[in-house]
Amino acid sequence: MLPTQDKIIAIVPAAGIGSRMGSELPKQYLLLDDQCILAHTLDRLLGHPQISQVIVALHPADEHFAALAQASHPKILTVTGGGERADSVLAALNRADEHAWALVHDAARPCLAADDIDRLLAARSEFPQGAILAMPVRDTMKRADPKGRIQTTVSRERLWHALTPQMFPVASLRSHLAAALSAGALITDEASAMEWAGEAPGLVVGRADNIKVTHPDDLRLARLFLTRANSALG
Ligand SMILES: Nc1ccn([C@@H]2O[C@H](COP(=O)(O)OP(=O)(O)OP(=O)(O)O)[C@@H](O)[C@H]2O)c(=O)n1
Ligand SMILES: C[C@](O)(CO)[C@H](O)COP(=O)(O)O
């Protein structure tokens, strides 16, 4: 079933606890200038003219989302997330129009730019199987041994950092993700579920400032990028 080219649903896994951030609050609710990380992320998606719905997967015990201004936006639908990110994404996919395209984007990536979304959406004709935003690796890559010493240098030839959004037809992503999880496959992004099913998603070069806020020092960088983006908008 080919998706209708014009219906785009954003899916935002936001049910994590942010353990690597080490904060009291789940990291998606940490303040970044004038609002929390999740609010910034939702604004980027809600503000894109081609995105008709945003499905947000929340932690079962989430007590913060309802207080966000974005919570009452007509495009927003919430679902209860699962134990892992992939479970949260599947829970959202189960509520999505099966004829649409899904754009899965981490709540923890608040600096997403509109031109990144535009570039990914434009790639549907080149990659009808789906595609992800990604960044070619720039540094020499090392694999460590168990004692934290260099074991080997990994070739960075055709090596990319996977980012989000990751864009796939709802029907095929839902089917492959459910099958991969049932098979016990390790799924850390949507593309790995599609790869598990034998697909070869496209790679679309994304911006370096589309960082995932994971550790405390990422907050300072995210603030810098948001401030720069806001001043560019005037
Ligand atoms: N069961 C989970 C786990 C994660 N996520 C979401 O997936 C995104 C990327 O995951 P990550 O950065 O790992 O967030 P956390 O799992 O919260 O962080 P940590 O691994 O440090 O606990 C985040 O927006 C997070 O909220 C989710 O929806 N459901
Ligand atoms: C989906 C992702 O952001 C792509 O790089 C990444 O896999 C998420 O990993 P996390 O450990 O769940 O943050």
CSV table of C-alpha atoms and ligand atoms in Angstrom, one decimal:
chain,number,residue,atom,x,y,z
A,1,MET,CA,0.0,0.0,0.0
A,2,LEU,CA,1.7,3.2,-1.2
A,3,PRO,CA,1.2,6.1,1.2
A,4,THR,CA,-0.6,9.2,-0.1
A,5,GLN,CA,2.1,11.6,-0.9
A,6,ASP,CA,0.5,14.5,0.9
A,7,LYS,CA,-0.3,13.2,4.4
A,8,ILE,CA,2.6,13.6,6.8
A,9,ILE,CA,2.3,12.5,10.4
A,10,ALA,CA,5.0,13.4,12.9
A,11,ILE,CA,5.7,10.9,15.7
A,12,VAL,CA,7.6,12.1,18.7
A,13,PRO,CA,8.9,9.5,21.2
A,14,ALA,CA,8.9,11.5,24.4
A,15,ALA,CA,8.4,8.7,27.0
A,16,GLY,CA,12.0,8.5,28.1
A,17,ILE,CA,13.4,9.3,31.6
A,18,GLY,CA,16.7,10.8,30.5
A,19,SER,CA,18.9,8.8,32.8
A,20,ARG,CA,22.1,9.9,31.1
A,21,MET,CA,21.2,13.5,31.8
A,22,GLY,CA,21.1,12.8,35.5
A,23,SER,CA,18.4,15.4,36.2
A,24,GLU,CA,15.4,15.2,38.5
A,25,LEU,CA,13.1,16.1,35.6
A,26,PRO,CA,12.9,13.9,32.5
A,27,LYS,CA,15.3,15.7,30.1
A,28,GLN,CA,12.5,16.6,27.6
A,29,TYR,CA,11.0,18.9,30.3
A,30,LEU,CA,14.2,20.7,31.1
A,31,LEU,CA,14.1,24.4,30.4
A,32,LEU,CA,15.8,25.7,27.2
A,33,ASP,CA,15.5,29.5,27.3
A,34,ASP,CA,11.7,30.3,27.3
A,35,GLN,CA,10.2,26.8,27.3
A,36,CYS,CA,11.2,23.1,27.7
A,37,ILE,CA,13.0,20.9,25.2
A,38,LEU,CA,9.8,19.1,24.2
A,39,ALA,CA,7.9,22.3,23.6
A,40,HIS,CA,10.6,23.6,21.3
A,41,THR,CA,10.6,20.3,19.4
A,42,LEU,CA,6.8,20.3,19.0
A,43,ASP,CA,6.9,23.9,17.8
A,44,ARG,CA,9.3,22.9,15.0
A,45,LEU,CA,6.9,20.2,13.9
A,46,LEU,CA,3.6,21.9,14.5
A,47,GLY,CA,4.9,24.9,12.5
A,48,HIS,CA,5.7,22.9,9.4
A,49,PRO,CA,2.9,23.4,6.8
A,50,GLN,CA,3.1,19.8,5.5
A,51,ILE,CA,2.7,18.1,8.8
A,52,SER,CA,-1.0,17.4,9.5
A,53,GLN,CA,-0.7,15.6,12.8
A,54,VAL,CA,1.8,15.1,15.6
A,55,ILE,CA,1.5,12.0,17.8
A,56,VAL,CA,3.4,12.2,21.0
A,57,ALA,CA,4.3,9.1,23.0
A,58,LEU,CA,4.4,9.9,26.7
A,59,HIS,CA,5.6,8.0,29.8
A,60,PRO,CA,2.6,6.4,31.6
A,61,ALA,CA,3.5,8.5,34.7
A,62,ASP,CA,4.0,11.7,32.8
A,63,GLU,CA,2.7,14.7,34.8
A,64,HIS,CA,4.2,17.5,32.8
A,65,PHE,CA,2.8,17.3,29.2
A,66,ALA,CA,-0.7,18.5,30.0
A,67,ALA,CA,0.7,21.9,31.2
A,68,LEU,CA,2.4,22.7,28.0
A,69,ALA,CA,0.8,25.2,25.7
A,70,GLN,CA,1.3,22.8,22.8
A,71,ALA,CA,-0.8,20.1,24.6
A,72,SER,CA,-4.0,21.7,23.4
A,73,HIS,CA,-3.0,22.2,19.8
A,74,PRO,CA,-5.6,20.6,17.5
A,75,LYS,CA,-2.9,18.7,15.6
A,76,ILE,CA,-1.6,16.9,18.8
A,77,LEU,CA,-2.6,13.4,19.7
A,78,THR,CA,-1.0,11.6,22.7
A,79,VAL,CA,-0.4,7.9,23.3
A,80,THR,CA,1.2,6.0,26.1
A,81,GLY,CA,4.8,5.0,25.3
A,82,GLY,CA,6.6,1.8,26.1
A,83,GLY,CA,9.7,0.4,27.8
A,84,GLU,CA,12.0,1.3,25.0
A,85,ARG,CA,12.0,4.0,22.4
A,86,ALA,CA,11.0,1.5,19.7
A,87,ASP,CA,8.0,0.5,21.8
A,88,SER,CA,6.9,4.1,22.1
A,89,VAL,CA,7.2,4.6,18.4
A,90,LEU,CA,5.1,1.5,17.7
A,91,ALA,CA,2.5,2.7,20.1
A,92,ALA,CA,2.2,5.9,18.1
A,93,LEU,CA,2.3,4.1,14.7
A,94,ASN,CA,-0.7,2.0,15.9
A,95,ARG,CA,-2.7,5.2,16.0
A,96,ALA,CA,-1.5,6.7,12.7
A,97,ASP,CA,-3.3,6.7,9.4
A,98,GLU,CA,-1.8,3.7,7.6
A,99,HIS,CA,-1.9,5.6,4.2
A,100,ALA,CA,0.3,8.4,5.5
A,101,TRP,CA,4.0,9.0,5.8
A,102,ALA,CA,5.5,8.9,9.3
A,103,LEU,CA,8.2,11.4,10.3
A,104,VAL,CA,9.7,10.0,13.5
A,105,HIS,CA,11.6,12.6,15.5
A,106,ASP,CA,13.2,12.5,18.9
A,107,ALA,CA,11.7,14.8,21.5
A,108,ALA,CA,15.3,15.3,22.6
A,109,ARG,CA,16.2,17.0,19.3
A,110,PRO,CA,14.8,20.6,19.8
A,111,CYS,CA,17.0,22.4,17.2
A,112,LEU,CA,15.4,20.7,14.1
A,113,ALA,CA,15.3,23.2,11.2
A,114,ALA,CA,12.5,23.6,8.7
A,115,ASP,CA,14.9,23.2,5.8
A,116,ASP,CA,16.0,19.8,7.2
A,117,ILE,CA,12.3,18.7,7.2
A,118,ASP,CA,11.9,20.1,3.6
A,119,ARG,CA,14.9,18.2,2.4
A,120,LEU,CA,13.8,14.9,3.9
A,121,LEU,CA,10.3,15.2,2.5
A,122,ALA,CA,11.7,16.1,-0.9
A,123,ALA,CA,13.6,12.8,-0.9
A,124,ARG,CA,10.4,10.7,-1.0
A,125,SER,CA,10.6,10.5,-4.8
A,126,GLU,CA,14.2,9.3,-4.7
A,127,PHE,CA,13.7,7.0,-1.8
A,128,PRO,CA,10.1,5.6,-1.9
A,129,GLN,CA,11.1,3.0,0.7
A,130,GLY,CA,11.9,5.8,3.2
A,131,ALA,CA,14.9,7.8,4.3
A,132,ILE,CA,16.6,9.4,7.3
A,133,LEU,CA,18.5,12.5,8.1
A,134,ALA,CA,22.1,11.7,8.7
A,135,MET,CA,25.5,13.2,8.9
A,136,PRO,CA,28.7,11.8,7.4
A,137,VAL,CA,31.3,11.0,10.1
A,138,ARG,CA,34.1,13.6,10.1
A,139,ASP,CA,36.5,12.3,12.7
A,140,THR,CA,38.7,9.3,12.7
A,141,MET,CA,36.7,6.6,14.5
A,142,LYS,CA,38.3,4.3,17.1
A,143,ARG,CA,36.9,1.1,18.7
A,144,ALA,CA,37.9,0.7,22.3
A,145,ASP,CA,39.0,-2.5,24.0
A,146,PRO,CA,37.4,-3.5,27.3
A,147,LYS,CA,40.2,-1.6,29.2
A,148,GLY,CA,39.4,1.7,27.4
A,149,ARG,CA,42.4,1.6,25.0
A,150,ILE,CA,42.3,1.8,21.3
A,151,GLN,CA,41.6,-1.6,19.9
A,152,THR,CA,41.3,-0.6,16.2
A,153,THR,CA,40.6,2.3,13.9
A,154,VAL,CA,37.3,1.9,12.2
A,155,SER,CA,37.1,3.0,8.5
A,156,ARG,CA,35.0,6.1,8.3
A,157,GLU,CA,34.4,5.4,4.6
A,158,ARG,CA,30.6,5.7,4.0
A,159,LEU,CA,30.1,5.9,7.8
A,160,TRP,CA,27.2,8.2,8.9
A,161,HIS,CA,25.6,9.4,12.1
A,162,ALA,CA,21.9,8.6,12.0
A,163,LEU,CA,19.7,11.5,13.1
A,164,THR,CA,16.0,12.1,13.1
A,165,PRO,CA,13.4,12.7,11.6
A,166,GLN,CA,13.4,9.3,10.0
A,167,MET,CA,10.7,9.1,7.3
A,168,PHE,CA,8.8,5.9,6.3
A,169,PRO,CA,5.4,4.8,5.0
A,170,VAL,CA,3.3,4.2,8.2
A,171,ALA,CA,2.1,0.8,7.0
A,172,SER,CA,5.6,-0.7,6.2
A,173,LEU,CA,7.3,0.8,9.3
A,174,ARG,CA,4.5,-0.4,11.6
A,175,SER,CA,4.6,-3.9,10.1
A,176,HIS,CA,8.4,-4.2,10.1
A,177,LEU,CA,8.9,-2.6,13.5
A,178,ALA,CA,6.4,-4.9,15.1
A,179,ALA,CA,8.0,-8.0,13.5
A,180,ALA,CA,11.5,-6.9,14.4
A,181,LEU,CA,10.5,-6.3,18.1
A,182,SER,CA,8.7,-9.7,18.2
A,183,ALA,CA,11.8,-11.3,16.9
A,184,GLY,CA,13.9,-9.7,19.7
A,185,ALA,CA,15.9,-7.6,17.3
A,186,LEU,CA,17.9,-4.7,18.8
A,187,ILE,CA,16.1,-1.6,17.3
A,188,THR,CA,17.6,1.8,18.2
A,189,ASP,CA,16.1,3.7,15.3
A,190,GLU,CA,13.3,3.2,12.7
A,191,ALA,CA,15.8,2.6,9.9
A,192,SER,CA,17.2,-0.5,11.8
A,193,ALA,CA,13.7,-2.0,11.8
A,194,MET,CA,13.5,-1.4,8.0
A,195,GLU,CA,17.0,-2.8,7.5
A,196,TRP,CA,16.0,-5.9,9.6
A,197,ALA,CA,13.2,-6.4,7.0
A,198,GLY,CA,15.6,-6.2,4.1
A,199,GLU,CA,15.0,-2.6,3.1
A,200,ALA,CA,17.7,-0.1,2.3
A,201,PRO,CA,16.5,3.4,3.5
A,202,GLY,CA,18.0,6.5,1.9
A,203,LEU,CA,20.5,8.8,3.6
A,204,VAL,CA,19.7,12.5,3.4
A,205,VAL,CA,22.4,14.9,4.7
A,206,GLY,CA,21.1,16.7,7.8
A,207,ARG,CA,22.4,19.7,9.7
A,208,ALA,CA,25.1,19.4,12.4
A,209,ASP,CA,23.0,21.5,14.8
A,210,ASN,CA,20.2,18.9,15.0
A,211,ILE,CA,21.8,17.5,18.1
A,212,LYS,CA,20.2,15.0,20.5
A,213,VAL,CA,20.2,16.4,24.0
A,214,THR,CA,21.6,13.5,26.0
A,215,HIS,CA,24.2,14.7,28.5
A,216,PRO,CA,24.3,17.9,30.5
A,217,ASP,CA,26.8,19.6,28.2
A,218,ASP,CA,24.4,19.1,25.3
A,219,LEU,CA,22.1,21.7,27.0
A,220,ARG,CA,24.6,24.5,26.5
A,221,LEU,CA,25.1,23.6,22.8
A,222,ALA,CA,21.3,23.4,22.2
A,223,ARG,CA,20.8,26.8,23.8
A,224,LEU,CA,23.5,28.2,21.5
A,225,PHE,CA,21.9,26.7,18.4
A,226,LEU,CA,18.4,27.9,19.4
A,227,THR,CA,19.6,31.4,20.1
A,228,ARG,CA,21.4,31.5,16.7
A,229,ALA,CA,18.3,30.2,14.9
A,230,ASN,CA,16.0,32.7,16.7
A,231,SER,CA,18.3,35.7,15.9
A,232,ALA,CA,18.4,34.5,12.2
A,233,LEU,CA,14.6,34.6,12.2
A,234,GLY,CA,14.7,38.1,13.5
B,1,LIG,N1,11.0,4.1,26.4
B,1,LIG,C1,11.4,5.3,25.8
B,1,LIG,C2,12.7,5.7,25.8
B,1,LIG,C3,13.0,6.9,25.1
B,1,LIG,N2,12.0,7.5,24.4
B,1,LIG,C4,12.4,8.8,23.7
B,1,LIG,O1,13.3,8.5,22.7
B,1,LIG,C5,14.1,9.7,22.4
B,1,LIG,C6,15.5,9.3,22.3
B,1,LIG,O2,15.9,8.5,23.4
B,1,LIG,P1,17.1,9.0,24.4
B,1,LIG,O3,17.8,10.2,24.0
B,1,LIG,O4,17.8,7.8,24.8
B,1,LIG,O5,16.2,9.5,25.7
B,1,LIG,P2,16.1,8.7,27.1
B,1,LIG,O6,15.8,7.3,26.9
B,1,LIG,O7,15.1,9.5,27.9
B,1,LIG,O8,17.5,8.9,27.7
B,1,LIG,P3,18.4,7.9,28.5
B,1,LIG,O9,18.8,6.8,27.5
B,1,LIG,O10,19.6,8.7,28.9
B,1,LIG,O11,17.6,7.4,29.6
B,1,LIG,C7,13.8,10.6,23.6
B,1,LIG,O12,13.1,11.8,23.1
B,1,LIG,C8,13.0,9.8,24.6
B,1,LIG,O13,12.1,10.6,25.3
B,1,LIG,C9,10.7,7.1,24.4
B,1,LIG,O14,9.8,7.7,23.8
B,1,LIG,N3,10.4,5.9,25.1
B,2,LIG,C1,17.1,7.5,16.9
B,2,LIG,C2,18.5,8.1,17.2
B,2,LIG,O1,18.4,9.4,17.7
B,2,LIG,C3,19.3,8.0,16.0
B,2,LIG,O2,20.6,8.4,16.2
B,2,LIG,C4,19.2,7.3,18.3
B,2,LIG,O3,19.3,5.9,17.9
B,2,LIG,C5,18.4,7.3,19.6
B,2,LIG,O4,19.2,6.6,20.6
B,2,LIG,P1,18.8,6.7,22.1
B,2,LIG,O5,19.9,5.9,22.8
B,2,LIG,O6,17.4,6.2,22.2
B,2,LIG,O7,18.9,8.2,22.4
